[in-house]
């Protein structure tokens, strides 16, 4: 268990003291650790010094680095240590020492030379020597045309010229930066520098327009307040007539607020705009966006009221069909099915050829299905099959027709309609589901041949999906084991065995034939940065590696992302590999591929929390993978935090049970605390439902109230059928994905030995 002092207080003093004690133990191990260095950067002593730096224990870090420099003089280890020492000197204000160290690396160690030169320029900027900083950055770009620091360098060059009050040249440089890097993370700072340059040249109207552009296009950026204050300041000049805000600019600001989920601010400004444009046609757009903001803020009654106002004033609006659909769906979600049907009928009558007509038809069909009006639901779903858009609803309709017949025990028609869904929609997102339920219908009708054929096709073409795993289970009931399917690597492997990640001292063939010079350049730097613990820089460096469609190259890049703890990017690269494969080829992927897709991240913490809460560690990882993709800093739109996406109320309740003391939401960003609380919460739910894993996972996502209702209504069903009856689409999908993750983890790393009542027999 995490000690109370560390979890509650995290005192820097205590950490520094403990690290100094640790250092005394580490020094004798320096040579051993470096000689037997693992390819995994986690084992590098340099990474330990970086941790010391981040925690402010610069003395401990310097001692480690000095030891490395002394023992490995003349090697890359010395240069890396010098580079890290330079960062410490820079952080502690010892600029001359930092400059000497960075200069030595810039001159003598090519893999880090561009980073060293960039940091030298930062120091000169900090010292107020702007021309020197500019000259170094200019030299950097000439010597390193492939550097990923190009955008940073160009922005800093422009800013240094601005600091020299050379407004004309600053204007030229910043315009070039904005034109070349319109999506750069510093783009708002670029526009701010542009406005300041224009002000310096006396171009007040142009400066005003630039500040105005910032205000309306980047409402959530911290610079927005600066822009607003400058607008107000410049407008005090009564000798100049400044142009008013354009309506398109105003609505752009609203759209950005909504996109950024700042619904309250969007609503506040839209209400004022609605008054301002009361008799203006522009009010049509204002009212519709106000309805959208109310919808996303879950103010259903205000959303409906606003839509009524919208329809009354703009009955012929191009967005009328979308507004009617919003009304229909809101009423459906709140259980007022009569009004939902009324507005769906209005869409189908007035806009029969629009995409909204298909969505309206779907709502009517779902309502009929929920009310067990089977014949009406089948007729409506059959009509939906003829709609080309939205295609995903037509695919679901095909599945639901078979599902309705299945629930009526009409297994012959269930099988025929599930098969029809496969025929109508090649590569449907429901293909694995359709095959599974053909198999289940075959079982129910005692047609073993249909069941086995369907399951065998399912596990061959979709071996690692939720339904693929259920297919394995069903085949086992017939005495057919999965030795020839899935992760047994049937057939020749698509991917080669894992190479050790190369370092500058040890290249692998990957570097020689899979990547061009640009790729090799960024790979070399990414590996250096990973080795030293600069993971954020490493992640950005990897993004500059040109990707081909070659599977082995993609795997190599995915591996690099994983070592940089950029698991989201690693999985995205893995998905590119999966997208290239045909049905049935997934079984030829190597275990390395799957271990990257399902990593043992935070494994020591997970193991400890698993033991303390009597919950399978692989289940904890399965939840983390689905909740956050191992991103410890993520915050969801539902205000859930960290690796296991905990809401503050749950976090505080369990935190006080385990550790007591004051709870702060930011504690949920700490992996040890988040995983411990999440594991405790998951264990509690597991016990509440007497070991039924399906119920526990559903509650983890949706909360206890809806799950209690589902259990009351559907607990007599086998778990595979129960999951399909979950009425929340998000929760239904979530349960399937967590169970898929869990099965894949067990297949890759072996079963943990913990049995779950919710995963036996009828599938889960």
XYZ file of C-alpha atoms in Angstrom:
764
model
C 0.000 0.000 0.000
C 1.142 3.522 -0.659
C 2.432 5.093 2.523
C 0.117 7.730 3.913
C 2.756 10.474 4.045
C 3.669 10.096 0.406
C 0.124 9.921 -0.842
C -1.226 12.730 1.273
C 1.514 15.275 1.488
C 4.147 14.513 -1.184
C 6.565 16.750 0.630
C 9.426 17.836 -1.594
C 11.692 17.846 1.445
C 10.923 14.231 2.225
C 11.337 13.190 -1.383
C 14.657 14.991 -1.687
C 15.864 13.374 1.536
C 14.780 9.927 0.407
C 16.460 10.418 -2.951
C 19.726 11.457 -1.292
C 19.542 8.281 0.768
C 18.813 6.339 -2.397
C 21.779 7.978 -4.111
C 24.176 6.579 -1.536
C 22.912 3.121 -2.497
C 22.948 3.817 -6.212
C 26.556 4.952 -6.638
C 28.080 1.468 -6.275
C 25.659 0.249 -8.937
C 26.487 2.871 -11.541
C 28.994 0.833 -13.502
C 26.949 -2.350 -13.206
C 23.754 -0.756 -14.436
C 25.476 0.957 -17.313
C 27.412 -2.115 -18.401
C 24.406 -4.383 -18.319
C 22.120 -1.654 -19.645
C 18.757 -2.894 -20.892
C 17.364 -1.641 -24.177
C 14.406 -0.469 -22.117
C 15.073 3.163 -21.161
C 13.322 2.634 -17.829
C 16.477 0.836 -16.636
C 18.835 3.662 -17.517
C 20.554 5.480 -14.663
C 20.246 8.633 -16.756
C 16.481 8.350 -16.384
C 16.959 8.294 -12.618
C 18.923 11.529 -12.755
C 16.093 13.079 -14.794
C 13.649 12.099 -12.077
C 15.878 13.820 -9.555
C 15.920 16.928 -11.745
C 12.128 16.990 -12.039
C 11.807 16.672 -8.256
C 14.267 19.509 -7.682
C 17.044 17.360 -6.231
C 19.732 18.865 -8.449
C 22.595 17.937 -6.131
C 21.725 14.248 -6.266
C 21.360 14.370 -10.047
C 24.714 16.143 -10.521
C 26.483 13.549 -8.357
C 25.144 10.701 -10.479
C 26.010 12.494 -13.706
C 29.531 13.383 -12.560
C 30.124 9.737 -11.737
C 28.987 8.662 -15.205
C 31.119 11.331 -16.913
C 34.202 10.263 -15.000
C 33.806 6.550 -15.620
C 32.765 6.752 -19.272
C 34.850 9.660 -20.540
C 35.003 9.860 -24.316
C 31.779 7.894 -24.911
C 28.225 8.830 -25.716
C 27.399 8.350 -22.038
C 29.682 11.237 -21.145
C 28.000 13.487 -23.732
C 24.540 12.592 -22.476
C 25.597 13.316 -18.918
C 27.034 16.673 -19.972
C 23.735 17.486 -21.708
C 21.717 16.678 -18.597
C 24.131 18.634 -16.415
C 23.647 21.619 -18.714
C 19.888 21.433 -18.103
C 20.500 21.506 -14.360
C 22.769 24.528 -14.676
C 20.147 26.264 -16.801
C 17.381 25.524 -14.307
C 19.459 26.820 -11.403
C 20.515 30.011 -13.193
C 24.159 29.008 -13.713
C 24.017 30.228 -17.277
C 27.740 30.325 -18.032
C 28.220 26.726 -16.915
C 25.137 25.735 -18.909
C 26.429 27.469 -22.033
C 29.810 25.742 -21.791
C 28.167 22.332 -21.405
C 25.643 22.839 -24.191
C 28.424 24.129 -26.462
C 30.477 20.998 -25.835
C 27.520 18.791 -26.796
C 26.669 20.953 -29.818
C 30.219 20.625 -31.127
C 30.880 17.004 -30.236
C 27.684 14.958 -30.186
C 25.561 15.155 -33.378
C 22.502 13.274 -32.035
C 21.828 16.115 -29.593
C 23.516 19.071 -31.274
C 20.341 20.812 -32.481
C 18.781 20.536 -29.010
C 21.966 21.843 -27.404
C 22.098 24.844 -29.751
C 18.432 25.605 -29.205
C 18.945 25.653 -25.440
C 21.944 27.948 -25.835
C 19.675 30.372 -27.692
C 17.124 30.144 -24.879
C 19.790 31.122 -22.364
C 20.917 34.121 -24.385
C 17.281 35.216 -24.709
C 16.882 34.907 -20.949
C 20.011 37.022 -20.500
C 18.615 39.695 -22.832
C 21.221 39.056 -25.528
C 18.645 38.843 -28.302
C 20.980 39.274 -31.262
C 23.213 36.438 -30.067
C 20.141 34.233 -29.577
C 18.956 35.113 -33.090
C 22.339 34.272 -34.623
C 22.487 30.868 -32.892
C 18.976 29.968 -34.040
C 19.766 31.046 -37.586
C 22.886 28.878 -37.525
C 20.890 25.963 -36.104
C 18.473 26.054 -39.041
C 21.314 26.193 -41.560
C 23.159 23.244 -40.015
C 20.079 21.124 -39.240
C 17.527 21.402 -42.069
C 15.726 18.295 -40.783
C 15.358 19.415 -37.166
C 11.912 19.196 -35.634
C 12.783 22.402 -33.762
C 12.351 24.439 -36.938
C 9.010 25.975 -35.930
C 10.269 26.817 -32.429
C 13.462 28.314 -33.807
C 11.642 30.472 -36.363
C 9.190 31.746 -33.777
C 11.974 32.534 -31.310
C 13.951 34.327 -34.025
C 10.979 36.567 -34.748
C 10.397 37.210 -31.057
C 14.071 38.106 -30.503
C 13.926 40.609 -33.361
C 10.771 42.042 -31.807
C 12.582 42.407 -28.478
C 15.248 44.386 -30.358
C 12.383 46.671 -31.510
C 13.227 45.973 -35.150
C 9.504 45.941 -35.922
C 9.772 45.771 -39.705
C 11.951 42.652 -39.708
C 9.989 41.157 -36.827
C 6.810 41.597 -38.883
C 8.429 39.846 -41.833
C 9.699 36.919 -39.735
C 6.457 36.402 -37.841
C 4.391 36.455 -41.040
C 6.678 33.754 -42.430
C 6.228 31.714 -39.247
C 2.412 31.971 -39.393
C 2.339 31.061 -43.093
C 4.659 28.074 -42.674
C 3.292 26.713 -39.378
C -0.429 27.612 -39.174
C -1.181 24.723 -36.804
C 1.798 25.117 -34.498
C 1.156 25.133 -30.759
C 2.596 28.671 -30.625
C 0.357 30.074 -33.341
C -1.561 32.319 -30.924
C 1.725 33.716 -29.619
C 2.642 34.276 -33.251
C -0.451 36.396 -33.848
C 0.247 38.282 -30.626
C 3.774 39.097 -31.857
C 2.284 40.097 -35.207
C -0.063 42.555 -33.510
C 2.767 43.937 -31.362
C 4.948 44.433 -34.446
C 2.134 46.285 -36.192
C 1.663 48.469 -33.126
C 5.367 49.210 -33.122
C 5.093 50.355 -36.722
C 2.121 52.560 -35.875
C -0.356 50.423 -37.834
C -3.124 50.698 -35.250
C -6.023 49.461 -37.359
C -4.068 46.407 -38.541
C -2.952 45.723 -34.974
C -6.547 46.119 -33.781
C -7.765 43.647 -36.426
C -5.098 41.132 -35.411
C -6.046 41.343 -31.733
C -9.668 41.004 -32.795
C -8.791 37.897 -34.814
C -7.198 36.377 -31.712
C -10.201 37.239 -29.558
C -12.763 35.644 -31.863
C -10.783 32.637 -33.135
C -9.063 31.507 -29.934
C -11.520 32.220 -27.088
C -10.086 29.542 -24.768
C -6.432 30.460 -25.194
C -4.791 32.263 -22.233
C -3.742 34.990 -24.678
C -7.412 35.807 -25.300
C -7.606 38.078 -22.268
C -4.490 39.956 -23.400
C -6.082 40.417 -26.822
C -9.307 41.773 -25.314
C -7.422 44.266 -23.129
C -5.403 45.465 -26.126
C -8.597 45.895 -28.172
C -10.086 48.078 -25.446
C -6.836 50.019 -25.089
C -6.465 50.753 -28.814
C -10.125 51.757 -29.163
C -9.529 54.638 -26.764
C -7.970 56.462 -29.689
C -11.056 58.387 -30.828
C -9.266 59.760 -33.869
C -9.548 56.383 -35.590
C -12.754 54.665 -36.645
C -12.269 50.984 -35.910
C -14.312 48.361 -37.820
C -17.025 46.606 -35.773
C -17.063 42.865 -35.179
C -18.174 40.780 -38.110
C -21.088 38.389 -37.505
C -19.007 35.523 -38.861
C -16.334 36.315 -36.293
C -18.888 36.257 -33.487
C -20.279 32.886 -34.498
C -16.745 31.527 -34.971
C -16.020 32.414 -31.344
C -19.181 30.594 -30.251
C -18.291 27.501 -32.265
C -14.818 27.426 -30.704
C -16.310 27.748 -27.212
C -18.662 24.845 -27.885
C -15.852 22.783 -29.419
C -13.799 23.487 -26.281
C -16.752 22.401 -24.090
C -17.062 25.794 -22.415
C -20.839 25.658 -22.726
C -21.623 28.164 -19.981
C -19.617 30.924 -21.622
C -21.097 30.045 -25.020
C -24.625 30.188 -23.583
C -23.982 33.510 -21.847
C -22.679 35.139 -25.020
C -25.392 33.608 -27.217
C -28.155 34.914 -24.952
C -26.740 38.427 -25.355
C -26.377 37.947 -29.111
C -29.982 36.788 -29.304
C -31.094 40.109 -27.806
C -28.665 42.074 -29.979
C -29.917 40.469 -33.202
C -33.573 40.158 -32.239
C -34.784 41.487 -35.594
C -31.845 40.317 -37.682
C -31.883 37.152 -39.862
C -28.581 36.278 -38.191
C -30.647 35.356 -35.123
C -31.408 32.060 -36.871
C -27.800 30.910 -36.457
C -27.634 32.340 -32.943
C -30.694 30.431 -31.747
C -29.579 27.155 -33.286
C -26.147 27.357 -31.668
C -27.809 28.280 -28.377
C -29.897 25.093 -28.606
C -26.741 23.063 -29.282
C -24.977 24.622 -26.284
C -27.959 23.840 -24.052
C -28.033 20.272 -25.359
C -24.351 19.659 -24.596
C -24.693 21.268 -21.159
C -27.581 18.835 -20.533
C -30.119 21.620 -20.058
C -32.796 19.668 -21.907
C -35.759 21.899 -21.073
C -33.928 25.053 -22.175
C -32.762 23.302 -25.334
C -36.356 22.371 -26.208
C -37.602 25.864 -25.384
C -34.925 27.402 -27.629
C -35.745 25.019 -30.476
C -39.419 25.977 -30.249
C -38.359 29.617 -30.555
C -36.152 28.651 -33.509
C -38.977 26.821 -35.361
C -41.448 29.611 -34.689
C -39.170 32.267 -36.155
C -37.401 30.268 -38.877
C -39.666 27.424 -40.054
C -37.899 27.174 -43.438
C -34.354 27.120 -42.034
C -31.900 24.736 -43.745
C -31.231 23.318 -40.282
C -34.894 22.698 -39.445
C -34.590 18.933 -40.005
C -31.586 18.752 -37.686
C -33.496 20.754 -35.080
C -36.489 18.419 -35.302
C -34.155 15.462 -34.848
C -32.670 17.073 -31.736
C -36.212 17.418 -30.364
C -37.075 13.816 -31.186
C -33.937 12.433 -29.601
C -34.277 14.584 -26.473
C -37.814 13.349 -25.909
C -36.774 9.763 -26.618
C -33.934 9.970 -24.097
C -36.278 11.377 -21.442
C -38.885 8.661 -22.052
C -41.536 10.792 -23.764
C -41.948 8.431 -26.708
C -45.127 10.048 -28.062
C -43.418 13.384 -28.632
C -40.315 11.614 -29.957
C -42.462 9.852 -32.574
C -44.306 13.100 -33.373
C -41.097 14.918 -34.250
C -39.682 11.902 -36.098
C -42.829 11.810 -38.232
C -42.437 15.539 -38.915
C -38.923 14.938 -40.264
C -39.985 12.013 -42.446
C -42.906 14.028 -43.816
C -41.102 17.311 -44.498
C -37.586 16.048 -45.264
C -38.017 12.471 -46.572
C -34.762 12.430 -48.562
C -32.511 13.935 -45.899
C -30.062 12.035 -43.712
C -32.247 13.093 -40.772
C -35.136 11.019 -42.134
C -33.071 7.861 -41.694
C -32.164 8.869 -38.156
C -35.821 9.628 -37.385
C -36.851 6.228 -38.745
C -34.269 4.607 -36.479
C -35.731 6.322 -33.393
C -39.232 5.100 -34.302
C -37.916 1.560 -34.823
C -36.067 1.518 -31.511
C -39.141 2.759 -29.664
C -41.242 0.001 -31.267
C -38.599 -2.588 -30.349
C -38.409 -1.380 -26.736
C -42.200 -1.554 -26.503
C -42.045 -5.137 -27.844
C -43.997 -4.220 -30.977
C -41.914 -6.697 -32.914
C -43.715 -6.654 -36.263
C -43.755 -2.842 -36.375
C -40.077 -2.676 -35.422
C -39.102 -5.197 -38.121
C -41.075 -3.244 -40.732
C -39.379 0.039 -39.743
C -35.901 -1.511 -39.663
C -36.549 -3.086 -43.075
C -37.334 0.374 -44.467
C -34.135 1.695 -42.925
C -32.107 -0.889 -44.847
C -32.911 1.029 -48.025
C -31.333 4.245 -46.734
C -27.797 4.782 -47.975
C -27.102 7.320 -45.246
C -26.422 7.020 -42.402
C -24.882 3.669 -43.350
C -24.055 2.706 -39.762
C -27.756 2.835 -38.804
C -28.707 0.632 -41.756
C -26.051 -1.874 -40.643
C -27.426 -1.837 -37.116
C -30.970 -2.251 -38.468
C -29.910 -5.454 -40.240
C -28.550 -6.819 -36.958
C -31.610 -5.741 -34.969
C -34.049 -7.530 -37.275
C -32.205 -10.786 -36.598
C -32.009 -9.938 -32.895
C -35.784 -9.428 -32.669
C -36.415 -12.832 -34.249
C -33.832 -14.386 -31.901
C -35.640 -12.996 -28.846
C -38.936 -14.380 -30.205
C -37.300 -17.842 -30.363
C -37.767 -17.785 -34.151
C -34.242 -19.007 -34.763
C -34.747 -19.874 -38.444
C -35.664 -16.265 -39.316
C -32.974 -15.003 -36.949
C -30.301 -16.950 -38.847
C -31.645 -15.838 -42.244
C -31.681 -12.165 -41.263
C -28.282 -12.235 -39.585
C -26.937 -13.779 -42.807
C -28.712 -11.109 -44.839
C -26.885 -8.455 -42.824
C -23.543 -10.027 -43.773
C -24.533 -10.152 -47.451
C -25.866 -6.592 -47.590
C -22.968 -4.894 -45.838
C -19.496 -6.109 -46.703
C -16.973 -5.270 -43.951
C -19.811 -4.157 -41.680
C -18.915 -3.025 -38.182
C -21.481 -5.623 -37.069
C -19.902 -8.522 -39.016
C -18.460 -10.284 -35.961
C -21.689 -9.751 -34.024
C -23.762 -11.156 -36.893
C -21.574 -14.282 -37.089
C -21.754 -14.804 -33.330
C -25.514 -14.599 -33.164
C -25.902 -16.897 -36.163
C -23.939 -19.366 -34.084
C -26.059 -18.810 -30.984
C -29.266 -19.148 -33.004
C -27.860 -22.378 -34.456
C -27.234 -23.665 -30.940
C -30.725 -22.702 -29.803
C -32.255 -24.519 -32.771
C -29.983 -27.535 -32.106
C -28.276 -27.109 -35.476
C -24.692 -27.807 -34.482
C -23.403 -27.598 -38.043
C -24.566 -23.984 -38.500
C -23.272 -23.035 -35.049
C -19.808 -24.559 -35.499
C -19.346 -23.187 -39.028
C -20.289 -19.708 -37.904
C -18.053 -19.782 -34.829
C -15.121 -21.120 -36.824
C -15.455 -18.322 -39.363
C -15.811 -15.833 -36.512
C -12.614 -16.871 -34.695
C -10.694 -17.037 -37.964
C -11.690 -13.600 -39.245
C -12.175 -11.719 -35.956
C -10.050 -13.577 -33.379
C -9.341 -10.709 -30.982
C -12.693 -8.962 -30.844
C -15.217 -9.330 -28.041
C -17.316 -11.654 -30.210
C -14.248 -13.562 -31.377
C -13.465 -14.500 -27.789
C -17.062 -15.517 -27.217
C -16.746 -17.672 -30.335
C -13.758 -19.485 -28.794
C -15.855 -20.193 -25.705
C -18.740 -21.581 -27.726
C -16.473 -23.819 -29.798
C -15.013 -25.179 -26.564
C -18.546 -26.310 -25.641
C -18.397 -28.525 -28.748
C -14.995 -29.857 -27.741
C -13.168 -27.767 -30.354
C -10.122 -26.041 -28.888
C -8.527 -22.872 -30.223
C -5.080 -24.277 -30.992
C -5.399 -23.487 -34.701
C -6.875 -20.040 -34.291
C -5.808 -16.592 -33.198
C -2.749 -15.942 -31.087
C -1.210 -19.269 -31.938
C 0.313 -17.564 -35.021
C -1.173 -19.945 -37.563
C 0.691 -19.674 -40.852
C 3.814 -17.607 -41.521
C 4.192 -14.566 -39.326
C 3.464 -11.193 -40.887
C 5.783 -9.420 -38.489
C 9.354 -10.224 -37.645
C 10.546 -10.931 -34.105
C 11.381 -7.905 -32.004
C 14.758 -6.286 -32.493
C 16.409 -4.560 -29.611
C 15.704 -0.853 -29.876
C 18.872 0.593 -31.425
C 21.027 3.237 -29.827
C 23.680 5.340 -31.548
C 26.216 2.729 -30.424
C 24.198 -0.189 -31.763
C 22.188 0.134 -34.981
C 19.708 -2.509 -36.107
C 18.705 -3.437 -39.659
C 15.509 -1.415 -39.150
C 17.575 1.750 -39.384
C 19.358 0.624 -42.536
C 16.612 -0.407 -44.920
C 13.246 0.621 -43.554
C 13.709 4.357 -43.224
C 15.094 7.124 -45.385
C 17.583 9.695 -44.131
C 14.827 11.846 -42.616
C 13.471 8.874 -40.713
C 16.902 7.850 -39.436
C 17.588 11.422 -38.319
C 14.472 11.577 -36.129
C 14.797 7.986 -34.891
C 18.307 8.692 -33.642
C 17.145 11.724 -31.699
C 14.037 10.005 -30.368
C 16.155 7.181 -28.970
C 18.559 9.602 -27.312
C 15.709 11.540 -25.719
C 14.011 8.362 -24.500
C 17.291 7.197 -23.016
C 17.578 10.386 -20.985
C 13.935 10.616 -19.946
C 12.914 13.572 -22.130
C 9.794 11.683 -23.160
C 7.711 14.609 -24.384
C 10.476 15.676 -26.774
C 10.894 12.057 -27.853
C 7.188 11.749 -28.676
C 7.322 14.852 -30.829
C 10.484 13.620 -32.552
C 8.799 10.315 -33.445
C 5.923 12.195 -35.080
C 8.417 13.542 -37.627
C 9.373 10.038 -38.821
C 7.836 9.533 -42.302
C 5.621 6.446 -42.166
C 5.321 3.944 -44.980
C 2.729 1.185 -45.275
C 5.315 -1.475 -44.514
C 4.142 -3.451 -41.527
C 7.592 -3.934 -40.001
C 8.304 -0.180 -40.170
C 4.991 0.608 -38.497
C 5.766 -1.894 -35.761
C 9.166 -0.293 -35.195
C 7.574 3.154 -34.800
C 4.870 1.752 -32.520
C 7.611 0.268 -30.357
C 9.353 3.645 -30.164
C 6.116 5.344 -29.100
C 5.614 2.720 -26.420
C 9.115 3.288 -25.039
C 8.314 7.010 -24.927
C 5.131 6.129 -22.974
C 3.045 7.579 -25.802
C 0.609 4.696 -25.692
C -2.176 6.446 -27.582
C 0.175 7.062 -30.503
C 1.546 3.541 -30.242
C -1.951 2.045 -30.472
C -2.877 4.364 -33.345
C 0.137 3.031 -35.252
C -0.893 -0.524 -34.381
C -4.336 0.184 -35.784
C -2.748 1.238 -39.076
C -1.287 -2.255 -39.239
C -4.649 -3.869 -38.486
C -6.341 -1.740 -41.149
C -3.932 -3.161 -43.747
C -4.841 -6.762 -42.987
C -7.588 -8.793 -44.552
C -10.044 -10.804 -42.513
C -8.296 -13.874 -41.159
C -4.786 -12.379 -41.192
C -4.783 -11.128 -37.610
C -3.877 -14.611 -36.411
C -0.523 -14.256 -38.154
C 0.585 -11.278 -36.100
C 3.372 -11.940 -33.632
C 3.064 -11.796 -29.880
C 5.245 -8.689 -29.926
C 2.528 -6.886 -31.849
C -0.075 -7.843 -29.267
C 2.127 -7.066 -26.277
C 2.543 -3.540 -27.682
C -1.208 -3.299 -28.144
C -1.789 -4.556 -24.615
C 1.187 -3.292 -22.581
C 1.935 -4.022 -18.934
C 2.192 -0.332 -18.125
C 2.471 0.718 -14.466
C 2.798 -2.995 -13.751
C 4.341 -2.784 -10.267
C 1.626 -0.391 -9.085
C -1.070 -2.539 -10.681
C 0.277 -5.699 -9.039
C 0.355 -4.073 -5.609
C -3.156 -2.674 -5.945
C -4.379 -6.002 -7.300
C -3.030 -7.876 -4.303
C -4.440 -5.406 -1.788
C -7.906 -5.407 -3.351
C -8.156 -9.037 -4.481
C -8.771 -8.144 -8.112
C -7.060 -9.555 -11.201
C -4.213 -7.230 -12.303
C -5.042 -7.949 -15.934
C -8.586 -6.721 -15.332
C -7.195 -3.478 -13.888
C -5.054 -3.028 -17.002
C -8.069 -3.788 -19.193
C -10.011 -0.962 -17.564
C -7.072 1.466 -17.760
C -6.567 0.691 -21.452
C -10.194 1.465 -22.192
C -10.560 4.444 -19.891
C -7.409 6.432 -20.643
C -5.134 4.446 -22.996
C -2.587 4.756 -20.156
C -2.596 8.566 -20.256
C -2.246 9.575 -16.607
C -3.121 13.236 -17.292
C -6.395 12.871 -19.190
C -9.652 14.536 -18.087
C -12.888 13.398 -19.714
C -15.912 15.462 -20.659
C -17.654 13.788 -17.690
C -15.008 15.288 -15.365
C -13.269 11.959 -14.742
C -9.543 12.033 -14.010
C -6.434 10.038 -14.707
C -5.627 6.467 -15.659
C -8.818 4.838 -14.379
C -10.995 7.904 -15.065
C -12.235 8.511 -11.537
C -14.740 11.214 -10.714
C -13.714 13.362 -7.726
C -16.588 12.110 -5.521
C -15.473 8.485 -5.833
C -11.838 9.498 -5.505
C -12.422 11.450 -2.297
C -14.587 8.738 -0.694
C -12.029 5.979 -1.208
C -9.035 8.231 -0.549
C -10.377 9.021 2.933
C -10.952 5.309 3.601
C -7.407 4.338 2.609
C -5.309 7.311 3.677
C -7.498 9.852 5.442
C -6.469 13.496 5.416
C -7.254 16.198 2.898
C -8.179 15.147 -0.629
C -7.309 17.228 -3.684
C -8.517 16.399 -7.174
C -5.000 16.706 -8.597
C -4.042 13.608 -6.591
C -5.989 11.586 -9.157
C -3.266 12.366 -11.705
C -0.772 10.366 -9.637
C -0.650 6.789 -10.980
C -0.191 5.143 -7.587
C -3.175 6.898 -6.048
C -5.402 6.637 -9.108
C -4.797 2.924 -9.634
C -5.180 2.135 -5.933
C -8.509 3.965 -5.758
C -9.707 2.550 -9.091
C -8.788 -0.998 -8.077
C -10.575 -0.539 -4.750
C -13.675 0.778 -6.530
C -13.635 -2.077 -9.049
C -13.202 -4.607 -6.247
C -16.155 -3.104 -4.349
C -18.387 -3.453 -7.425
C -17.164 -6.996 -7.993
C -18.213 -7.909 -4.468
C -21.559 -6.082 -4.672
C -22.540 -8.226 -7.651
C -21.184 -11.467 -6.159
C -18.416 -11.753 -8.719
C -20.493 -10.970 -11.820
C -17.911 -9.160 -13.904
C -20.393 -7.880 -16.485
C -22.494 -6.069 -13.875
C -19.371 -4.663 -12.208
C -17.924 -3.280 -15.440
C -21.273 -1.824 -16.488
C -21.587 -0.046 -13.132
C -18.025 1.262 -13.352
C -19.084 3.035 -16.554
C -22.750 3.954 -16.054
C -23.164 4.072 -12.276
C -25.403 1.917 -10.062
C -28.866 3.322 -10.866
C -29.243 2.242 -14.527
C -27.442 -1.067 -13.880
C -29.846 -1.854 -11.056
C -32.718 -1.405 -13.515
C -31.050 -3.597 -16.147
C -30.387 -6.315 -13.590
C -34.014 -6.196 -12.428
C -35.270 -6.554 -16.008
C -32.714 -8.878 -17.599
C -30.848 -10.819 -14.897
C -32.473 -14.079 -16.043
C -30.693 -13.813 -19.383
C -27.256 -15.291 -20.139
C -24.559 -12.667 -19.948
C -24.093 -12.376 -23.703
C -27.805 -11.560 -24.102
C -27.789 -9.296 -21.032
C -25.049 -7.141 -22.567
C -27.046 -6.658 -25.766
C -30.008 -5.458 -23.657
C -28.008 -2.656 -21.996
C -29.871 0.442 -23.131
C -26.942 2.885 -23.016
C -24.980 2.466 -26.273
C -21.809 3.818 -24.647
C -22.022 1.383 -21.731
C -22.909 -1.543 -23.986
C -19.830 -0.845 -26.095
C -17.681 -0.182 -23.031
C -18.488 -3.541 -21.439
C -17.632 -5.375 -24.657
C -14.333 -3.520 -25.060
C -13.183 -4.076 -21.479
C -14.028 -7.780 -21.745
C -12.187 -7.915 -25.085
C -9.170 -6.269 -23.464
C -9.323 -8.704 -20.566
C -9.421 -11.774 -22.803
C -6.569 -10.459 -24.946
C -4.451 -9.730 -21.884
C -5.043 -13.255 -20.582
C -4.140 -14.808 -23.918
C -0.945 -12.800 -24.247
C 0.324 -13.085 -20.668
C -1.525 -16.131 -19.351
C -4.587 -16.460 -17.160
C -4.291 -15.117 -13.633
C -6.267 -17.930 -12.071
C -9.106 -15.710 -10.860
C -12.510 -16.928 -12.057
C -15.370 -14.512 -12.652
C -18.991 -15.615 -12.524
C -19.854 -13.145 -15.245
C -17.639 -14.831 -17.861
C -18.763 -18.427 -17.857
C -21.140 -20.427 -19.972
C -23.287 -18.167 -22.121
C -20.460 -15.780 -22.797
C -19.802 -12.348 -21.394
